[in-house]
Coordinates of C-alpha atoms and ligand atoms in Angstrom, one line a residue:
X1 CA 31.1 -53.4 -87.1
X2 CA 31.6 -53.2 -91.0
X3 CA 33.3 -49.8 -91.0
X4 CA 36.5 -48.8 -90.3
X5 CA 37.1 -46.1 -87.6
X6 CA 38.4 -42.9 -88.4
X7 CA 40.7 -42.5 -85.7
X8 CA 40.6 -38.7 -84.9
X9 CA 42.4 -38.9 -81.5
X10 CA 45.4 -40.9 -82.9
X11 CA 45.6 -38.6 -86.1
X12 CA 45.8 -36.0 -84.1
X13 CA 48.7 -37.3 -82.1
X14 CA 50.1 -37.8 -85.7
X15 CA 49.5 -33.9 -86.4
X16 CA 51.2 -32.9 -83.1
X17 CA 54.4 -34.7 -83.5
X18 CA 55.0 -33.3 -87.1
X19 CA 53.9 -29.3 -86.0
X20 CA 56.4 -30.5 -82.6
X21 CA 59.2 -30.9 -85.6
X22 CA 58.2 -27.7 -87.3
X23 CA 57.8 -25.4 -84.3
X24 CA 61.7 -26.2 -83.6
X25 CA 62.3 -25.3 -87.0
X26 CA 60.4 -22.3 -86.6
X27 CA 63.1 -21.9 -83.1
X28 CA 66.0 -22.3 -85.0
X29 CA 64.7 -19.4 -87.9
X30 CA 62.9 -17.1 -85.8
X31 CA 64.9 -17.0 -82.5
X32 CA 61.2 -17.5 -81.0
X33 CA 58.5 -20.2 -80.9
X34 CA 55.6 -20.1 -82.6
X35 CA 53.0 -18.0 -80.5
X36 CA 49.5 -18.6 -79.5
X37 CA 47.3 -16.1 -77.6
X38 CA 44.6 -17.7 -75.7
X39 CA 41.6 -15.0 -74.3
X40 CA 38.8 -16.5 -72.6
X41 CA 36.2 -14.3 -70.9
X42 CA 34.2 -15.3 -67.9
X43 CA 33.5 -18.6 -66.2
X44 CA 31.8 -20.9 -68.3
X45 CA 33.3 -24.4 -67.2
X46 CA 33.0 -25.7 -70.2
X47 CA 35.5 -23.2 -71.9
X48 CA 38.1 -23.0 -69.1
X49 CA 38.1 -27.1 -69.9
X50 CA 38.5 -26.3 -73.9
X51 CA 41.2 -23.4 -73.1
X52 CA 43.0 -25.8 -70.8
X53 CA 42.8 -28.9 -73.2
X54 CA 43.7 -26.6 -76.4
X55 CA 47.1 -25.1 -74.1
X56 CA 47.7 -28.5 -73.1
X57 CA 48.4 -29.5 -76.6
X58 CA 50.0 -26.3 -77.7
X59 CA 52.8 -26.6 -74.8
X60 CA 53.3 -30.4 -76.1
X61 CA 53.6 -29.5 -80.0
X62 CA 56.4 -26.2 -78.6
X63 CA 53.9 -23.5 -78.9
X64 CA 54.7 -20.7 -76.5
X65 CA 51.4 -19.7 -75.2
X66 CA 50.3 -16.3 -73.7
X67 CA 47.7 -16.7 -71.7
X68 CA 44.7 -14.4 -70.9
X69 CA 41.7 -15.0 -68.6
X70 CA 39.5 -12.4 -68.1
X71 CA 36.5 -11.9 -65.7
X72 CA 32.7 -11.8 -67.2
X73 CA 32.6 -8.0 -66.3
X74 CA 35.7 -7.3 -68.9
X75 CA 34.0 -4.5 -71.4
X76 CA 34.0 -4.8 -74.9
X77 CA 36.3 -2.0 -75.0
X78 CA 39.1 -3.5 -72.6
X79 CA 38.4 -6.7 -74.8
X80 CA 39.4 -5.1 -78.0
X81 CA 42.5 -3.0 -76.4
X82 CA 44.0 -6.6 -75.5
X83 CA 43.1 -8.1 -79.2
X84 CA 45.1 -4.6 -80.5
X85 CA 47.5 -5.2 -78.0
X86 CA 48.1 -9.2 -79.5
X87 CA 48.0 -8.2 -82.8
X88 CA 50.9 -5.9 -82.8
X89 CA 52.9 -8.8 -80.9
X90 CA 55.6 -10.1 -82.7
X91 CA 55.6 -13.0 -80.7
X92 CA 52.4 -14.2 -81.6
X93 CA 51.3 -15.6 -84.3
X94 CA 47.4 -17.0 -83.8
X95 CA 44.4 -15.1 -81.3
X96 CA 42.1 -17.7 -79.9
X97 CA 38.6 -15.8 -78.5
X98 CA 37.0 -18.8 -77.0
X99 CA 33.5 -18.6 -78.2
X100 CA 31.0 -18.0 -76.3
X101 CA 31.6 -14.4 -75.1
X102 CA 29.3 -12.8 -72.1
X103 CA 25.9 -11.0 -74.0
X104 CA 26.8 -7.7 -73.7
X105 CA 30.0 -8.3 -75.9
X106 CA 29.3 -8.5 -79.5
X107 CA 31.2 -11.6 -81.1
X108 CA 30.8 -10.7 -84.6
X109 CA 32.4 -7.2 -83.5
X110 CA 35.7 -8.4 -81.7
X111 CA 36.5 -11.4 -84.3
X112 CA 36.6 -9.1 -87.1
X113 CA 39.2 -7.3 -84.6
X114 CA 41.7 -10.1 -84.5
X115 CA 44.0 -9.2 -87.2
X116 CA 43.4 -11.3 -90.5
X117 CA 47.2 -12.1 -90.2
X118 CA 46.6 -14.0 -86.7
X119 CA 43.3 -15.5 -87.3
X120 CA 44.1 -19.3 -85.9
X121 CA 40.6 -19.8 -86.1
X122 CA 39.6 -18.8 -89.4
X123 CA 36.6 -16.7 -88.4
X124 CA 37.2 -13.5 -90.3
X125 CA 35.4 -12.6 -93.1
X126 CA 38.7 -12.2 -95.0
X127 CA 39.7 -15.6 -94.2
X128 CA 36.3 -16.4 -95.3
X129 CA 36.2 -14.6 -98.3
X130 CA 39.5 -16.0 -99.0
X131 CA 38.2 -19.9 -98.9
X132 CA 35.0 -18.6 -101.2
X133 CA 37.4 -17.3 -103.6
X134 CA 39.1 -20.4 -103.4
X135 CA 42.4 -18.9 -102.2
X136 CA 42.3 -20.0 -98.6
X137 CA 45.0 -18.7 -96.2
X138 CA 43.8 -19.7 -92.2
X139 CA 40.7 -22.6 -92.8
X140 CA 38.5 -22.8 -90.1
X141 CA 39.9 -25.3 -87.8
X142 CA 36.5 -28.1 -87.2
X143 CA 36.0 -28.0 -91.3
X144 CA 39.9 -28.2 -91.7
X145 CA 39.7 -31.4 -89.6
X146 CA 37.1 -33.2 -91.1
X147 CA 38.8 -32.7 -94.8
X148 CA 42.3 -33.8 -93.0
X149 CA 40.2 -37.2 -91.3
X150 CA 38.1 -38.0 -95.2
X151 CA 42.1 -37.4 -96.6
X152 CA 43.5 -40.1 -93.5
X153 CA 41.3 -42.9 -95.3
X154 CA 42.6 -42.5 -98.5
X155 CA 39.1 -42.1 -100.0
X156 CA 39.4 -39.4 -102.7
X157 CA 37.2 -36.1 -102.4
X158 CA 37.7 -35.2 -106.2
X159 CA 34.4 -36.6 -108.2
X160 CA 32.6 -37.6 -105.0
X161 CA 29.0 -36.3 -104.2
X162 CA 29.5 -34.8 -100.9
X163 CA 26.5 -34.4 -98.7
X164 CA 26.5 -31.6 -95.5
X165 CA 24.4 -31.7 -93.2
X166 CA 24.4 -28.2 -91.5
X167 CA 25.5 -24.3 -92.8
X168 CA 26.8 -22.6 -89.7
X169 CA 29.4 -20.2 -90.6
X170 CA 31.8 -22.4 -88.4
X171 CA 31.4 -26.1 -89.6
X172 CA 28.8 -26.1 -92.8
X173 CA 29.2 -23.8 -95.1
X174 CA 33.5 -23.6 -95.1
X175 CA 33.6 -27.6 -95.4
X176 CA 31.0 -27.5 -98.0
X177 CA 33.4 -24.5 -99.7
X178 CA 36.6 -27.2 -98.8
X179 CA 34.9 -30.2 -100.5
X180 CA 34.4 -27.9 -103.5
X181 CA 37.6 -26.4 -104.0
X182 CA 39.1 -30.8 -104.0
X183 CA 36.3 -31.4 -106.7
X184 CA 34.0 -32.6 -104.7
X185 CA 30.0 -32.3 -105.9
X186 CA 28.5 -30.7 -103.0
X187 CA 25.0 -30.8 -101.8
X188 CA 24.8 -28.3 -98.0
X189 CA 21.3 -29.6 -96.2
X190 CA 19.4 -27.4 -93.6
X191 CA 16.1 -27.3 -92.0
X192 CA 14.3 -27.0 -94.4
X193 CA 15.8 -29.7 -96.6
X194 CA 12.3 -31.8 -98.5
X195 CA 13.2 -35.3 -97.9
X196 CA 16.6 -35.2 -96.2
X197 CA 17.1 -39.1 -96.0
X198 CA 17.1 -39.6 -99.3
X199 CA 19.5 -36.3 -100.4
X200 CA 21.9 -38.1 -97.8
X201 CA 21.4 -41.5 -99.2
X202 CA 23.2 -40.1 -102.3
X203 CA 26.2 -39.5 -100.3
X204 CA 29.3 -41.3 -100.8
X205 CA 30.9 -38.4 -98.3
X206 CA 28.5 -37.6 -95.6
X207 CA 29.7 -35.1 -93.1
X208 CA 27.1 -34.3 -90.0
X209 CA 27.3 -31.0 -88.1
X210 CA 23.6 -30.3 -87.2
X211 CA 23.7 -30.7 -83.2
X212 CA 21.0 -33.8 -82.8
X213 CA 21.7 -36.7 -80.9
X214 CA 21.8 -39.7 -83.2
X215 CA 19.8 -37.5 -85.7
X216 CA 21.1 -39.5 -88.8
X217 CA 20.2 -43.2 -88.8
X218 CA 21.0 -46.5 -90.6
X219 CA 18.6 -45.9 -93.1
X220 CA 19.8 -42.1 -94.4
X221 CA 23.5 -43.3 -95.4
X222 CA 24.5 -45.3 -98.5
X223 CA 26.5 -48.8 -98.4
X224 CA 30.1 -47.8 -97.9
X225 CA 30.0 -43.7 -96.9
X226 CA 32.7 -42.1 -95.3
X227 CA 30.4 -40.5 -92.5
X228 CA 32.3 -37.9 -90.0
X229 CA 30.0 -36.7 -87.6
X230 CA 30.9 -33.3 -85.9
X231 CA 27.9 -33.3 -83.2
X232 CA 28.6 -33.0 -79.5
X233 CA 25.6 -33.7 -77.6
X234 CA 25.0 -34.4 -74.3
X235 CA 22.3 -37.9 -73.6
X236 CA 19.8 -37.9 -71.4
X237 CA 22.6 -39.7 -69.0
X238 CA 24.6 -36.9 -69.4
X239 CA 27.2 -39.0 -72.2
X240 CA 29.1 -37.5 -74.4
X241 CA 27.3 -38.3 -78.3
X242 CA 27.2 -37.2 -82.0
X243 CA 24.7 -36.6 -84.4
X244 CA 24.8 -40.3 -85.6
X245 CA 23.5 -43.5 -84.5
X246 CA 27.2 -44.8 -84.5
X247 CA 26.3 -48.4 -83.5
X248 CA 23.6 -49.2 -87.0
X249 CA 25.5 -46.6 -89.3
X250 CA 28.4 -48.1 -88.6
X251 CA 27.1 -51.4 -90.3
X252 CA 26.3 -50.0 -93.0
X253 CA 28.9 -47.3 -93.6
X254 CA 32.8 -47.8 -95.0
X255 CA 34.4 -45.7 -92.7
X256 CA 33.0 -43.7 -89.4
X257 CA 34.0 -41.5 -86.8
X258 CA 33.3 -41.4 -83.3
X259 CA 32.3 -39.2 -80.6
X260 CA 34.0 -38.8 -78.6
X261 CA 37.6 -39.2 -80.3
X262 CA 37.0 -38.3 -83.7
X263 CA 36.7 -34.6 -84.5
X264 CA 37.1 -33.0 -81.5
X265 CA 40.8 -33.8 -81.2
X266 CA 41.2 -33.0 -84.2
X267 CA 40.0 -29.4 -84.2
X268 CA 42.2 -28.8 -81.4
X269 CA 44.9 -29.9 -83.4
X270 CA 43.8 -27.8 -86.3
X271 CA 44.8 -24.6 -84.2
X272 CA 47.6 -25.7 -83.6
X273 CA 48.2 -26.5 -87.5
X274 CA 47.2 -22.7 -88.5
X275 CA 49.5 -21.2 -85.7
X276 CA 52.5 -23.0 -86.8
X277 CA 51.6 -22.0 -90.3
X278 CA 51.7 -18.7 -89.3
X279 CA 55.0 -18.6 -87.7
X280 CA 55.9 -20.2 -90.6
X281 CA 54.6 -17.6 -93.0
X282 CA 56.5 -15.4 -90.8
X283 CA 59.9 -17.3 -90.9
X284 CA 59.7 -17.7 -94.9
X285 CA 59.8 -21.1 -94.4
X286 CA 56.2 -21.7 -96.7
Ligands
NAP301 P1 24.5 -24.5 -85.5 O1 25.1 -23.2 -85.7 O2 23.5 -24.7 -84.5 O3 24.0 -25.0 -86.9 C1 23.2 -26.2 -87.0 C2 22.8 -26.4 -88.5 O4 22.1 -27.6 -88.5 C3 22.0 -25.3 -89.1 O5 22.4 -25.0 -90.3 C4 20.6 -26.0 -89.1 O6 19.8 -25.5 -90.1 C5 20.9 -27.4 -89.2 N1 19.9 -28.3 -88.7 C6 19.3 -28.2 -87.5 N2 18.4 -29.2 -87.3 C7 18.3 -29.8 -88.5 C8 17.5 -30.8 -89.1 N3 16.5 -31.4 -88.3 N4 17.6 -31.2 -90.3 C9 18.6 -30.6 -91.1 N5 19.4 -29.6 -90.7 C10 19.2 -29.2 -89.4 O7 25.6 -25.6 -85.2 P2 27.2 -25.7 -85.4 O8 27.9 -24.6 -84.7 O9 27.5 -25.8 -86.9 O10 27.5 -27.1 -84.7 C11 26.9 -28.3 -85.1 C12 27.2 -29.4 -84.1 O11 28.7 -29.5 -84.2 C13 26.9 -29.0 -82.6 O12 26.6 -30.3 -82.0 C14 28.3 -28.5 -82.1 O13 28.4 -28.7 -80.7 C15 29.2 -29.4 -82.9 N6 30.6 -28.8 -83.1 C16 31.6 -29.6 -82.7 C17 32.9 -29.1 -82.9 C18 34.0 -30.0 -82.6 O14 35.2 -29.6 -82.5 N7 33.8 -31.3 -82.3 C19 33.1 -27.8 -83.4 C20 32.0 -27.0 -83.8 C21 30.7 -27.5 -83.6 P3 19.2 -24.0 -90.3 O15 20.4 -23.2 -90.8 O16 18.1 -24.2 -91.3 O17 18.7 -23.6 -88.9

């Protein structure tokens, strides 16, 4: 392999032991630890394992964590008393909804109900707006990840063209908007990108978040990228994969990351990151 791997699982570790340092800080200021609010709605197996993972690391970096699991049938209403309930909690500091909610709760609806203040994930529009003005408070934690994994090789963004494949609200557009505000030139693909390959060819940053298997091959990446690839996909044998071919990319590419262990952890670790800050904000100690 002629890349070098950009360790996201170890980097996170990293991030963990410093937040476990400032959460004691936050102790000693405070009288409390920094807070996190966890709500999860129904069964979906799949969340209960990111809730469990994301608490895990939480009660490792001295998070206090306040834990909510709610059945499928919750209303809308019930939903948004307990988000009015955690926002006036002086004990917490960040509201996780773990995405996706049952249909007949409108996501768009509650998010803009956890208050701006609290918003460890970065999905309100005034966090949003914030990052488009170029005055970012919470960053959206997968986007704030990949920026922290391009700055962990040492690679500078300002002056680089900066390719995105993907514009979801949650990954694409905010790290195109994060590339931009370092001075990066930044070029957002989509569906209906004419001649993709050679757009991402220009990259000498090419970050992936489109939700193909192995979508972006050998021949789409220029000699030496920093490629971070933000797929999760399932194969046909039910593994774990990206939206790169990892194995011929990673010949031609300067630095990679995998899937799994690359920016999964580090979006866990990223919620942790705007929780702290949080507290922080709260303690004075920013
Ligand atoms: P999404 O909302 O489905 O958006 C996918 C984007 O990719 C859209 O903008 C779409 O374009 C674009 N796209 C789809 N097919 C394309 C193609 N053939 N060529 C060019 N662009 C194409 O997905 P998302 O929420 O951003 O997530 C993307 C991937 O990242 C998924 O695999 C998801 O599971 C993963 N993810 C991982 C983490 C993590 O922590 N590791 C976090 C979030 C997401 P249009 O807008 O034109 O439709």
């Amino acid at each position: 392999m002629a890349a070098r791997l950009i360790d996201g699982k170890a980097l996170a570790l990293q991030v963990r032991e410093r937040l476990a340092t400032e959460s004691a800080a936050v102790l000693a200021k405070l009288g409390m630890k920094p807070g996190l609010a966890t709500i999860l709605v129904g069964d979906d197996p799949a969340s209960h394992l990111y809730v469990k993972s994301k608490q895990k690391a939480c009660e490792a970096a001295g998070i206090y964590i306040d834990d909510h699991k709610l059945p499928a049938s919750t209303t809308q209403a019930e939903l948004l008393t307990l988000i009015e309930k955690e926002n006036a909690d002086p004990r917490i500091h960040g509201i996780l909804v773990q995405l996706p909610l049952p249909k007949h709760i409108d996501s768009k609806v509650v998010l803009e109900a956890v208050s701006p203040d609290k918003d460890a994930d970065g999905f309100h529009p005034y966090n949003f707006g914030r990052l488009v003005e170029g005055h970012p408070v919470f960053e959206a934690c997968t986007p704030k990840g990949v920026i922290k994994m391009i700055e962990s090789t040492g690679v500078s963004i300002e002056g680089k063209r900066a390719v995105v494949l993907g514009r979801s609200n949650i990954v694409g557009k905010p790290l195109a908007l994060m590339l931009l505000q370092r001075n990066a030139t930044v070029t957002i693909c989509h569906s209906k990108t004419k001649d993709l390959p050679a757009v991402c060819r220009e990259a000498e940053l090419l970050l992936v978040a489109i939700g193909k298997a192995k979508f972006v091959t050998a021949d789409m990446v220029r000699d030496g990228a920093v490629v971070i690839d933000v797929g999760t996909n399932k194969t046909p044998e039910g593994k774990l994969c990206g939206d790169v071919d990892f194995d011929p990319v990673s010949q031609k590419a300067g630095w990679i990351s995998p899937v799994p262990g690359g920016v999964g952890p580090m979006t866990i670790a990223m919620l942790l990151d705007n929780t702290v800050e949080s507290a922080k904000r709260r303690a004075g100690l920013l």
